């Protein structure tokens, strides 16, 4: 930085912020992902990262892995909407701010790969519903039969008994939830597991991916934060990247992951940046926040990582050269 610019920044109180340069990168490659299910996702991504591959390929591989796994909230094995239809949301973003997204996609095994094709093969960013399906089929994806997995079928039948419309998710701590928030489904399955992951490769480049079936038993057509760039995922290769899990509406309201990255740009650590974003949600309506969960997970350009949630129970997985480990997020309420 030249002297003039330094003095100008000092007078604005900005001199304390130091941007990492290549030599200060301390932790690469690295992949971080939401929830404990992220351990296996990290391993899938690591195969690419550890052989000097690109972070965009690593995050896609991680997302593909979980889309192939029976999981209440990801992929075709996920829980359906209130009409009994599984609708999938996914997005992907690379180090050049290229991004692609699909929402409300039905009967396609790998929405993350369709999102990547949107990124690479179209001038657009987001395709939804039938248009996304048509695009997937045109690009060689196979239409699956649309049957629910047996887990999802059982959960849906149970839900139909009452058909209570309670669009709440991610409250892992039963005692703490609000008046209308189910902590777990009746069979004991926790009501969470959207997969968001962020990776930095050996070249120091950041990418991220998110894949989900979204909120269980939602209104048909409802789209959450997960496929929305700046809400469920944001990557700025100069600064860092972030992803989210929880009640998507609250994340969208504050452009959650973009907000987290902007806090990192101001010099906050990943954990503090996530905390500041969570505080925005909590401070806006504390009573409402006491009944819901939102968690943010972030990494900066040095490979430092951190998370914060509204409530107890948000965990995340981190894979580096030294470890693949589950961390517990701090929380506000
Ligand atoms: C959504 N954020 O559709 C997602 C749900 C989620 O773990 O994160 N579940 O609002």
mmCIF file of C-alpha atoms and ligand atoms in Angstrom:
data_model
loop_
_atom_site.group_PDB
_atom_site.id
_atom_site.type_symbol
_atom_site.label_atom_id
_atom_site.label_comp_id
_atom_site.label_asym_id
_atom_site.label_seq_id
_atom_site.Cartn_x
_atom_site.Cartn_y
_atom_site.Cartn_z
ATOM 1 C CA UNK A 1 0.000 0.000 0.000
ATOM 2 C CA UNK A 2 1.437 3.422 -0.832
ATOM 3 C CA UNK A 3 1.988 6.003 1.897
ATOM 4 C CA UNK A 4 -0.799 8.359 0.786
ATOM 5 C CA UNK A 5 -3.385 5.592 0.778
ATOM 6 C CA UNK A 6 -2.171 4.343 4.165
ATOM 7 C CA UNK A 7 -2.556 7.786 5.728
ATOM 8 C CA UNK A 8 -6.018 8.189 4.202
ATOM 9 C CA UNK A 9 -7.080 4.805 5.566
ATOM 10 C CA UNK A 10 -5.574 5.547 8.993
ATOM 11 C CA UNK A 11 -7.671 8.672 9.295
ATOM 12 C CA UNK A 12 -10.718 6.519 8.622
ATOM 13 C CA UNK A 13 -9.599 4.095 11.304
ATOM 14 C CA UNK A 14 -9.085 1.343 8.767
ATOM 15 C CA UNK A 15 -5.360 0.829 9.097
ATOM 16 C CA UNK A 16 -5.773 -1.933 11.662
ATOM 17 C CA UNK A 17 -7.321 -4.190 9.056
ATOM 18 C CA UNK A 18 -4.681 -6.332 7.440
ATOM 19 C CA UNK A 19 -5.578 -8.382 4.422
ATOM 20 C CA UNK A 20 -3.894 -11.725 4.175
ATOM 21 C CA UNK A 21 -1.466 -12.085 1.347
ATOM 22 C CA UNK A 22 -0.404 -15.436 -0.096
ATOM 23 C CA UNK A 23 2.379 -15.910 2.442
ATOM 24 C CA UNK A 24 0.083 -15.433 5.427
ATOM 25 C CA UNK A 25 -2.253 -18.248 4.436
ATOM 26 C CA UNK A 26 -1.943 -20.640 7.297
ATOM 27 C CA UNK A 27 -4.404 -23.388 6.692
ATOM 28 C CA UNK A 28 -4.835 -24.892 3.250
ATOM 29 C CA UNK A 29 -6.250 -26.943 1.843
ATOM 30 C CA UNK A 30 -9.247 -26.985 4.144
ATOM 31 C CA UNK A 31 -12.928 -27.833 3.901
ATOM 32 C CA UNK A 32 -15.636 -26.991 6.422
ATOM 33 C CA UNK A 33 -19.238 -28.128 6.334
ATOM 34 C CA UNK A 34 -22.442 -27.872 8.293
ATOM 35 C CA UNK A 35 -23.448 -30.538 10.802
ATOM 36 C CA UNK A 36 -21.838 -33.797 11.825
ATOM 37 C CA UNK A 37 -22.885 -35.308 8.511
ATOM 38 C CA UNK A 38 -20.191 -32.996 7.163
ATOM 39 C CA UNK A 39 -17.479 -35.426 8.309
ATOM 40 C CA UNK A 40 -18.147 -37.788 5.411
ATOM 41 C CA UNK A 41 -18.822 -34.883 3.066
ATOM 42 C CA UNK A 42 -15.410 -33.441 3.969
ATOM 43 C CA UNK A 43 -13.752 -36.761 3.156
ATOM 44 C CA UNK A 44 -15.367 -36.736 -0.290
ATOM 45 C CA UNK A 45 -14.161 -33.181 -0.883
ATOM 46 C CA UNK A 46 -10.721 -34.003 0.514
ATOM 47 C CA UNK A 47 -10.028 -36.561 -2.211
ATOM 48 C CA UNK A 48 -9.923 -33.624 -4.605
ATOM 49 C CA UNK A 49 -8.288 -31.069 -2.319
ATOM 50 C CA UNK A 50 -5.496 -33.441 -1.273
ATOM 51 C CA UNK A 51 -4.557 -34.152 -4.872
ATOM 52 C CA UNK A 52 -4.130 -30.434 -5.585
ATOM 53 C CA UNK A 53 -7.579 -30.207 -7.162
ATOM 54 C CA UNK A 54 -9.746 -27.127 -7.368
ATOM 55 C CA UNK A 55 -12.039 -26.082 -4.543
ATOM 56 C CA UNK A 56 -15.028 -25.874 -6.920
ATOM 57 C CA UNK A 57 -14.619 -29.575 -7.767
ATOM 58 C CA UNK A 58 -14.158 -30.416 -4.101
ATOM 59 C CA UNK A 59 -17.356 -28.716 -2.923
ATOM 60 C CA UNK A 60 -19.349 -30.281 -5.745
ATOM 61 C CA UNK A 61 -17.972 -33.716 -4.808
ATOM 62 C CA UNK A 62 -18.933 -33.160 -1.183
ATOM 63 C CA UNK A 63 -22.459 -32.132 -2.121
ATOM 64 C CA UNK A 64 -22.824 -35.074 -4.501
ATOM 65 C CA UNK A 65 -21.796 -37.410 -1.708
ATOM 66 C CA UNK A 66 -24.567 -36.238 0.615
ATOM 67 C CA UNK A 67 -27.131 -36.135 -2.191
ATOM 68 C CA UNK A 68 -26.464 -39.858 -2.615
ATOM 69 C CA UNK A 69 -26.955 -40.539 1.079
ATOM 70 C CA UNK A 70 -30.295 -41.027 2.766
ATOM 71 C CA UNK A 71 -30.657 -37.908 4.820
ATOM 72 C CA UNK A 72 -33.801 -36.223 6.085
ATOM 73 C CA UNK A 73 -32.975 -32.889 4.526
ATOM 74 C CA UNK A 74 -30.810 -33.399 1.457
ATOM 75 C CA UNK A 75 -31.380 -35.011 -1.926
ATOM 76 C CA UNK A 76 -34.165 -37.195 -3.208
ATOM 77 C CA UNK A 77 -34.189 -39.161 0.060
ATOM 78 C CA UNK A 78 -35.128 -35.953 1.883
ATOM 79 C CA UNK A 79 -38.481 -35.062 3.378
ATOM 80 C CA UNK A 80 -41.178 -33.817 1.033
ATOM 81 C CA UNK A 81 -43.263 -30.675 1.024
ATOM 82 C CA UNK A 82 -46.812 -30.702 2.387
ATOM 83 C CA UNK A 83 -48.073 -32.126 -0.920
ATOM 84 C CA UNK A 84 -45.729 -35.093 -0.591
ATOM 85 C CA UNK A 85 -43.291 -33.901 -3.266
ATOM 86 C CA UNK A 86 -39.538 -33.636 -2.683
ATOM 87 C CA UNK A 87 -38.281 -30.326 -4.095
ATOM 88 C CA UNK A 88 -34.572 -29.645 -4.079
ATOM 89 C CA UNK A 89 -32.576 -26.425 -3.765
ATOM 90 C CA UNK A 90 -28.846 -26.099 -4.448
ATOM 91 C CA UNK A 91 -26.208 -23.562 -5.375
ATOM 92 C CA UNK A 92 -22.513 -23.355 -6.063
ATOM 93 C CA UNK A 93 -20.043 -20.465 -6.268
ATOM 94 C CA UNK A 94 -16.372 -20.283 -7.218
ATOM 95 C CA UNK A 95 -13.394 -18.016 -6.640
ATOM 96 C CA UNK A 96 -14.281 -15.794 -9.560
ATOM 97 C CA UNK A 97 -17.820 -15.153 -8.302
ATOM 98 C CA UNK A 98 -19.193 -17.470 -10.965
ATOM 99 C CA UNK A 99 -22.313 -19.011 -9.511
ATOM 100 C CA UNK A 100 -25.235 -21.241 -10.385
ATOM 101 C CA UNK A 101 -28.376 -22.238 -8.584
ATOM 102 C CA UNK A 102 -31.524 -24.336 -8.860
ATOM 103 C CA UNK A 103 -34.651 -24.161 -6.734
ATOM 104 C CA UNK A 104 -37.724 -26.343 -6.479
ATOM 105 C CA UNK A 105 -36.106 -28.983 -8.669
ATOM 106 C CA UNK A 106 -37.890 -32.344 -8.693
ATOM 107 C CA UNK A 107 -36.774 -35.884 -9.476
ATOM 108 C CA UNK A 108 -33.103 -35.151 -10.136
ATOM 109 C CA UNK A 109 -30.479 -36.960 -8.083
ATOM 110 C CA UNK A 110 -27.802 -34.277 -8.159
ATOM 111 C CA UNK A 111 -29.183 -30.751 -8.006
ATOM 112 C CA UNK A 112 -25.700 -29.452 -7.176
ATOM 113 C CA UNK A 113 -24.407 -30.626 -10.555
ATOM 114 C CA UNK A 114 -27.361 -29.008 -12.316
ATOM 115 C CA UNK A 115 -26.500 -25.775 -10.453
ATOM 116 C CA UNK A 116 -22.931 -26.087 -11.696
ATOM 117 C CA UNK A 117 -24.158 -26.560 -15.255
ATOM 118 C CA UNK A 118 -26.308 -23.420 -14.892
ATOM 119 C CA UNK A 119 -23.123 -21.634 -13.809
ATOM 120 C CA UNK A 120 -21.003 -22.966 -16.622
ATOM 121 C CA UNK A 121 -23.367 -23.380 -19.562
ATOM 122 C CA UNK A 122 -25.749 -20.439 -19.292
ATOM 123 C CA UNK A 123 -25.438 -16.681 -18.890
ATOM 124 C CA UNK A 124 -27.855 -16.999 -15.924
ATOM 125 C CA UNK A 125 -27.517 -17.795 -12.256
ATOM 126 C CA UNK A 126 -30.777 -19.317 -11.090
ATOM 127 C CA UNK A 127 -33.294 -21.696 -12.661
ATOM 128 C CA UNK A 128 -36.429 -22.832 -10.853
ATOM 129 C CA UNK A 129 -39.110 -25.506 -10.950
ATOM 130 C CA UNK A 130 -40.060 -26.927 -14.322
ATOM 131 C CA UNK A 131 -37.532 -24.743 -16.117
ATOM 132 C CA UNK A 132 -34.743 -26.152 -13.964
ATOM 133 C CA UNK A 133 -35.996 -29.678 -14.629
ATOM 134 C CA UNK A 134 -36.181 -29.060 -18.369
ATOM 135 C CA UNK A 135 -32.634 -27.674 -18.321
ATOM 136 C CA UNK A 136 -31.408 -30.684 -16.325
ATOM 137 C CA UNK A 137 -32.946 -33.121 -18.795
ATOM 138 C CA UNK A 138 -31.502 -31.211 -21.748
ATOM 139 C CA UNK A 139 -28.103 -31.502 -20.099
ATOM 140 C CA UNK A 140 -28.233 -35.242 -19.729
ATOM 141 C CA UNK A 141 -29.522 -35.644 -16.181
ATOM 142 C CA UNK A 142 -31.893 -38.561 -15.659
ATOM 143 C CA UNK A 143 -35.393 -38.101 -14.302
ATOM 144 C CA UNK A 144 -35.879 -40.332 -11.241
ATOM 145 C CA UNK A 145 -39.195 -41.895 -10.257
ATOM 146 C CA UNK A 146 -40.211 -39.343 -7.618
ATOM 147 C CA UNK A 147 -41.035 -41.951 -4.966
ATOM 148 C CA UNK A 148 -40.324 -40.988 -1.375
ATOM 149 C CA UNK A 149 -37.596 -42.840 0.510
ATOM 150 C CA UNK A 150 -39.081 -45.134 3.144
ATOM 151 C CA UNK A 151 -37.878 -42.802 5.934
ATOM 152 C CA UNK A 152 -39.447 -39.813 4.243
ATOM 153 C CA UNK A 153 -42.634 -41.745 3.488
ATOM 154 C CA UNK A 154 -43.018 -42.744 7.142
ATOM 155 C CA UNK A 155 -42.329 -39.221 8.362
ATOM 156 C CA UNK A 156 -44.782 -37.753 5.852
ATOM 157 C CA UNK A 157 -47.539 -40.195 6.806
ATOM 158 C CA UNK A 158 -47.011 -39.319 10.458
ATOM 159 C CA UNK A 159 -47.124 -35.622 9.627
ATOM 160 C CA UNK A 160 -50.339 -36.092 7.631
ATOM 161 C CA UNK A 161 -52.105 -37.398 10.743
ATOM 162 C CA UNK A 162 -52.196 -33.848 12.065
ATOM 163 C CA UNK A 163 -50.993 -31.864 9.026
ATOM 164 C CA UNK A 164 -50.013 -29.015 11.316
ATOM 165 C CA UNK A 165 -48.337 -26.351 9.285
ATOM 166 C CA UNK A 166 -45.341 -25.583 11.459
ATOM 167 C CA UNK A 167 -42.589 -24.391 9.202
ATOM 168 C CA UNK A 168 -39.868 -24.473 11.790
ATOM 169 C CA UNK A 169 -36.536 -26.213 11.632
ATOM 170 C CA UNK A 170 -33.224 -26.766 13.252
ATOM 171 C CA UNK A 171 -34.082 -26.535 16.901
ATOM 172 C CA UNK A 172 -31.862 -29.239 18.257
ATOM 173 C CA UNK A 173 -32.344 -28.303 21.884
ATOM 174 C CA UNK A 174 -35.895 -29.380 22.706
ATOM 175 C CA UNK A 175 -36.204 -27.387 25.918
ATOM 176 C CA UNK A 176 -35.281 -24.189 24.207
ATOM 177 C CA UNK A 177 -37.691 -24.115 21.351
ATOM 178 C CA UNK A 178 -40.607 -21.790 20.878
ATOM 179 C CA UNK A 179 -44.300 -22.590 20.927
ATOM 180 C CA UNK A 180 -44.505 -24.073 17.470
ATOM 181 C CA UNK A 181 -41.103 -25.514 16.775
ATOM 182 C CA UNK A 182 -40.606 -29.256 16.501
ATOM 183 C CA UNK A 183 -37.125 -30.126 17.697
ATOM 184 C CA UNK A 184 -37.215 -33.579 16.253
ATOM 185 C CA UNK A 185 -39.543 -35.436 14.012
ATOM 186 C CA UNK A 186 -41.708 -38.016 15.763
ATOM 187 C CA UNK A 187 -39.262 -40.810 14.977
ATOM 188 C CA UNK A 188 -36.481 -38.925 16.738
ATOM 189 C CA UNK A 189 -34.742 -37.683 13.603
ATOM 190 C CA UNK A 190 -33.422 -34.182 14.095
ATOM 191 C CA UNK A 191 -35.116 -31.690 11.813
ATOM 192 C CA UNK A 192 -31.984 -30.446 10.124
ATOM 193 C CA UNK A 193 -29.080 -31.284 7.900
ATOM 194 C CA UNK A 194 -28.963 -28.931 4.962
ATOM 195 C CA UNK A 195 -25.444 -29.357 3.685
ATOM 196 C CA UNK A 196 -23.420 -26.206 3.183
ATOM 197 C CA UNK A 197 -19.701 -26.476 2.592
ATOM 198 C CA UNK A 198 -16.846 -24.132 1.874
ATOM 199 C CA UNK A 199 -13.356 -25.135 0.778
ATOM 200 C CA UNK A 200 -9.994 -23.531 0.094
ATOM 201 C CA UNK A 201 -7.670 -25.429 -2.216
ATOM 202 C CA UNK A 202 -3.865 -25.532 -2.319
ATOM 203 C CA UNK A 203 -3.925 -22.554 -4.661
ATOM 204 C CA UNK A 204 -5.676 -20.516 -1.953
ATOM 205 C CA UNK A 205 -8.927 -20.304 -3.933
ATOM 206 C CA UNK A 206 -12.289 -20.466 -2.192
ATOM 207 C CA UNK A 207 -15.526 -22.085 -3.370
ATOM 208 C CA UNK A 208 -18.774 -23.141 -1.740
ATOM 209 C CA UNK A 209 -21.817 -25.321 -2.309
ATOM 210 C CA UNK A 210 -25.171 -25.874 -0.644
ATOM 211 C CA UNK A 211 -27.712 -28.619 -1.216
ATOM 212 C CA UNK A 212 -31.004 -29.308 0.531
ATOM 213 C CA UNK A 213 -34.565 -30.511 0.270
ATOM 214 C CA UNK A 214 -35.361 -27.488 2.408
ATOM 215 C CA UNK A 215 -37.857 -27.169 5.154
ATOM 216 C CA UNK A 216 -39.825 -30.380 5.671
ATOM 217 C CA UNK A 217 -43.548 -30.227 4.800
ATOM 218 C CA UNK A 218 -43.225 -26.706 3.411
ATOM 219 C CA UNK A 219 -45.748 -25.138 1.025
ATOM 220 C CA UNK A 220 -45.140 -26.461 -2.482
ATOM 221 C CA UNK A 221 -42.981 -23.872 -4.230
ATOM 222 C CA UNK A 222 -41.428 -22.434 -1.090
ATOM 223 C CA UNK A 223 -37.746 -21.624 -1.545
ATOM 224 C CA UNK A 224 -35.438 -21.076 1.399
ATOM 225 C CA UNK A 225 -32.058 -19.430 1.731
ATOM 226 C CA UNK A 226 -30.004 -22.376 0.526
ATOM 227 C CA UNK A 227 -30.036 -21.739 -3.248
ATOM 228 C CA UNK A 228 -29.893 -17.957 -2.932
ATOM 229 C CA UNK A 229 -26.461 -16.444 -3.466
ATOM 230 C CA UNK A 230 -25.781 -14.074 -0.591
ATOM 231 C CA UNK A 231 -28.270 -15.826 1.681
ATOM 232 C CA UNK A 232 -27.334 -19.529 1.941
ATOM 233 C CA UNK A 233 -23.901 -19.136 0.351
ATOM 234 C CA UNK A 234 -21.475 -16.379 -0.486
ATOM 235 C CA UNK A 235 -17.871 -16.497 -1.644
ATOM 236 C CA UNK A 236 -15.526 -13.553 -2.062
ATOM 237 C CA UNK A 237 -12.109 -14.888 -2.933
ATOM 238 C CA UNK A 238 -10.351 -11.828 -1.513
ATOM 239 C CA UNK A 239 -12.004 -12.095 1.875
ATOM 240 C CA UNK A 240 -13.676 -15.402 2.685
ATOM 241 C CA UNK A 241 -16.820 -17.447 2.314
ATOM 242 C CA UNK A 242 -19.834 -18.389 4.395
ATOM 243 C CA UNK A 243 -22.797 -20.744 4.422
ATOM 244 C CA UNK A 244 -25.868 -21.141 6.594
ATOM 245 C CA UNK A 245 -28.347 -23.609 7.968
ATOM 246 C CA UNK A 246 -31.635 -23.038 9.728
ATOM 247 C CA UNK A 247 -34.830 -21.165 9.038
ATOM 248 C CA UNK A 248 -34.139 -19.820 5.576
ATOM 249 C CA UNK A 249 -36.594 -16.954 5.751
ATOM 250 C CA UNK A 250 -34.610 -15.347 8.571
ATOM 251 C CA UNK A 251 -31.357 -15.805 6.670
ATOM 252 C CA UNK A 252 -32.806 -14.233 3.524
ATOM 253 C CA UNK A 253 -34.117 -11.254 5.511
ATOM 254 C CA UNK A 254 -30.569 -10.208 6.405
ATOM 255 C CA UNK A 255 -28.781 -11.503 3.258
ATOM 256 C CA UNK A 256 -27.058 -13.706 5.792
ATOM 257 C CA UNK A 257 -23.887 -15.067 4.223
ATOM 258 C CA UNK A 258 -23.168 -11.869 2.340
ATOM 259 C CA UNK A 259 -23.466 -10.081 5.668
ATOM 260 C CA UNK A 260 -21.013 -12.524 7.265
ATOM 261 C CA UNK A 261 -18.471 -11.996 4.487
ATOM 262 C CA UNK A 262 -18.856 -8.232 4.731
ATOM 263 C CA UNK A 263 -18.114 -8.422 8.466
ATOM 264 C CA UNK A 264 -14.978 -10.404 7.658
ATOM 265 C CA UNK A 265 -14.080 -7.676 5.157
ATOM 266 C CA UNK A 266 -14.273 -5.217 8.054
ATOM 267 C CA UNK A 267 -11.669 -7.294 9.884
ATOM 268 C CA UNK A 268 -13.802 -9.543 12.071
ATOM 269 C CA UNK A 269 -12.743 -13.149 12.579
ATOM 270 C CA UNK A 270 -15.011 -15.777 10.988
ATOM 271 C CA UNK A 271 -16.571 -16.566 14.364
ATOM 272 C CA UNK A 272 -17.205 -12.922 15.226
ATOM 273 C CA UNK A 273 -18.553 -12.229 11.736
ATOM 274 C CA UNK A 274 -21.029 -15.087 12.145
ATOM 275 C CA UNK A 275 -21.945 -13.808 15.598
ATOM 276 C CA UNK A 276 -22.627 -10.303 14.294
ATOM 277 C CA UNK A 277 -24.926 -11.718 11.607
ATOM 278 C CA UNK A 278 -26.790 -13.884 14.121
ATOM 279 C CA UNK A 279 -27.180 -10.833 16.365
ATOM 280 C CA UNK A 280 -28.930 -9.009 13.532
ATOM 281 C CA UNK A 281 -31.566 -11.742 13.465
ATOM 282 C CA UNK A 282 -31.888 -11.918 17.231
ATOM 283 C CA UNK A 283 -31.958 -8.161 17.784
ATOM 284 C CA UNK A 284 -34.614 -7.662 15.134
ATOM 285 C CA UNK A 285 -37.105 -9.920 16.931
ATOM 286 C CA UNK A 286 -35.753 -11.706 19.985
ATOM 287 C CA UNK A 287 -39.010 -13.441 20.793
ATOM 288 C CA UNK A 288 -39.261 -14.924 17.333
ATOM 289 C CA UNK A 289 -35.576 -15.831 17.365
ATOM 290 C CA UNK A 290 -36.072 -17.772 20.596
ATOM 291 C CA UNK A 291 -38.235 -20.225 18.667
ATOM 292 C CA UNK A 292 -35.984 -20.836 15.701
ATOM 293 C CA UNK A 293 -32.486 -21.856 14.781
ATOM 294 C CA UNK A 294 -30.077 -20.238 12.355
ATOM 295 C CA UNK A 295 -26.387 -21.074 12.197
ATOM 296 C CA UNK A 296 -23.680 -19.467 10.095
ATOM 297 C CA UNK A 297 -20.357 -21.083 9.227
ATOM 298 C CA UNK A 298 -17.482 -19.120 7.710
ATOM 299 C CA UNK A 299 -13.884 -19.291 6.580
ATOM 300 C CA UNK A 300 -11.526 -16.453 5.799
ATOM 301 C CA UNK A 301 -8.716 -16.250 3.297
ATOM 302 C CA UNK A 302 -6.215 -17.471 5.873
ATOM 303 C CA UNK A 303 -8.169 -20.692 6.314
ATOM 304 C CA UNK A 304 -9.379 -19.611 9.743
ATOM 305 C CA UNK A 305 -12.926 -20.775 10.411
ATOM 306 C CA UNK A 306 -15.742 -20.229 12.874
ATOM 307 C CA UNK A 307 -19.469 -20.434 13.399
ATOM 308 C CA UNK A 308 -22.256 -18.963 15.466
ATOM 309 C CA UNK A 309 -25.904 -19.896 15.975
ATOM 310 C CA UNK A 310 -29.010 -18.515 17.602
ATOM 311 C CA UNK A 311 -29.370 -21.563 19.820
ATOM 312 C CA UNK A 312 -27.493 -24.512 21.175
ATOM 313 C CA UNK A 313 -27.050 -27.497 18.894
ATOM 314 C CA UNK A 314 -25.389 -26.239 15.733
ATOM 315 C CA UNK A 315 -22.314 -28.313 14.932
ATOM 316 C CA UNK A 316 -19.958 -28.306 11.967
ATOM 317 C CA UNK A 317 -17.158 -30.428 10.563
ATOM 318 C CA UNK A 318 -13.664 -29.299 9.634
ATOM 319 C CA UNK A 319 -11.104 -31.221 7.595
ATOM 320 C CA UNK A 320 -7.479 -30.103 7.299
ATOM 321 C CA UNK A 321 -4.202 -31.920 6.821
ATOM 322 C CA UNK A 322 -4.266 -32.634 10.539
ATOM 323 C CA UNK A 323 -7.843 -33.492 11.409
ATOM 324 C CA UNK A 324 -11.416 -34.200 10.451
ATOM 325 C CA UNK A 325 -13.298 -33.033 13.469
ATOM 326 C CA UNK A 326 -16.723 -31.951 14.646
ATOM 327 C CA UNK A 327 -16.860 -28.545 16.323
ATOM 328 C CA UNK A 328 -19.706 -27.169 18.395
ATOM 329 C CA UNK A 329 -20.850 -23.684 17.554
ATOM 330 C CA UNK A 330 -21.286 -21.020 20.179
ATOM 331 C CA UNK A 331 -24.763 -19.549 20.389
ATOM 332 C CA UNK A 332 -26.560 -16.441 21.568
ATOM 333 C CA UNK A 333 -29.777 -17.467 23.314
HETATM 334 C C1 LIG B 1 -34.186 -23.868 4.348
HETATM 335 N N1 LIG B 1 -32.064 -23.387 5.367
HETATM 336 O O1 LIG B 1 -34.757 -24.435 3.422
HETATM 337 C C2 LIG B 1 -32.869 -24.457 4.841
HETATM 338 C C3 LIG B 1 -33.160 -25.553 5.789
HETATM 339 C C4 LIG B 1 -32.023 -26.039 6.606
HETATM 340 O O2 LIG B 1 -31.068 -27.668 7.867
HETATM 341 O O3 LIG B 1 -31.010 -25.419 6.769
HETATM 342 N N2 LIG B 1 -32.110 -27.187 7.195
HETATM 343 O O4 LIG B 1 -34.652 -22.892 4.922
#
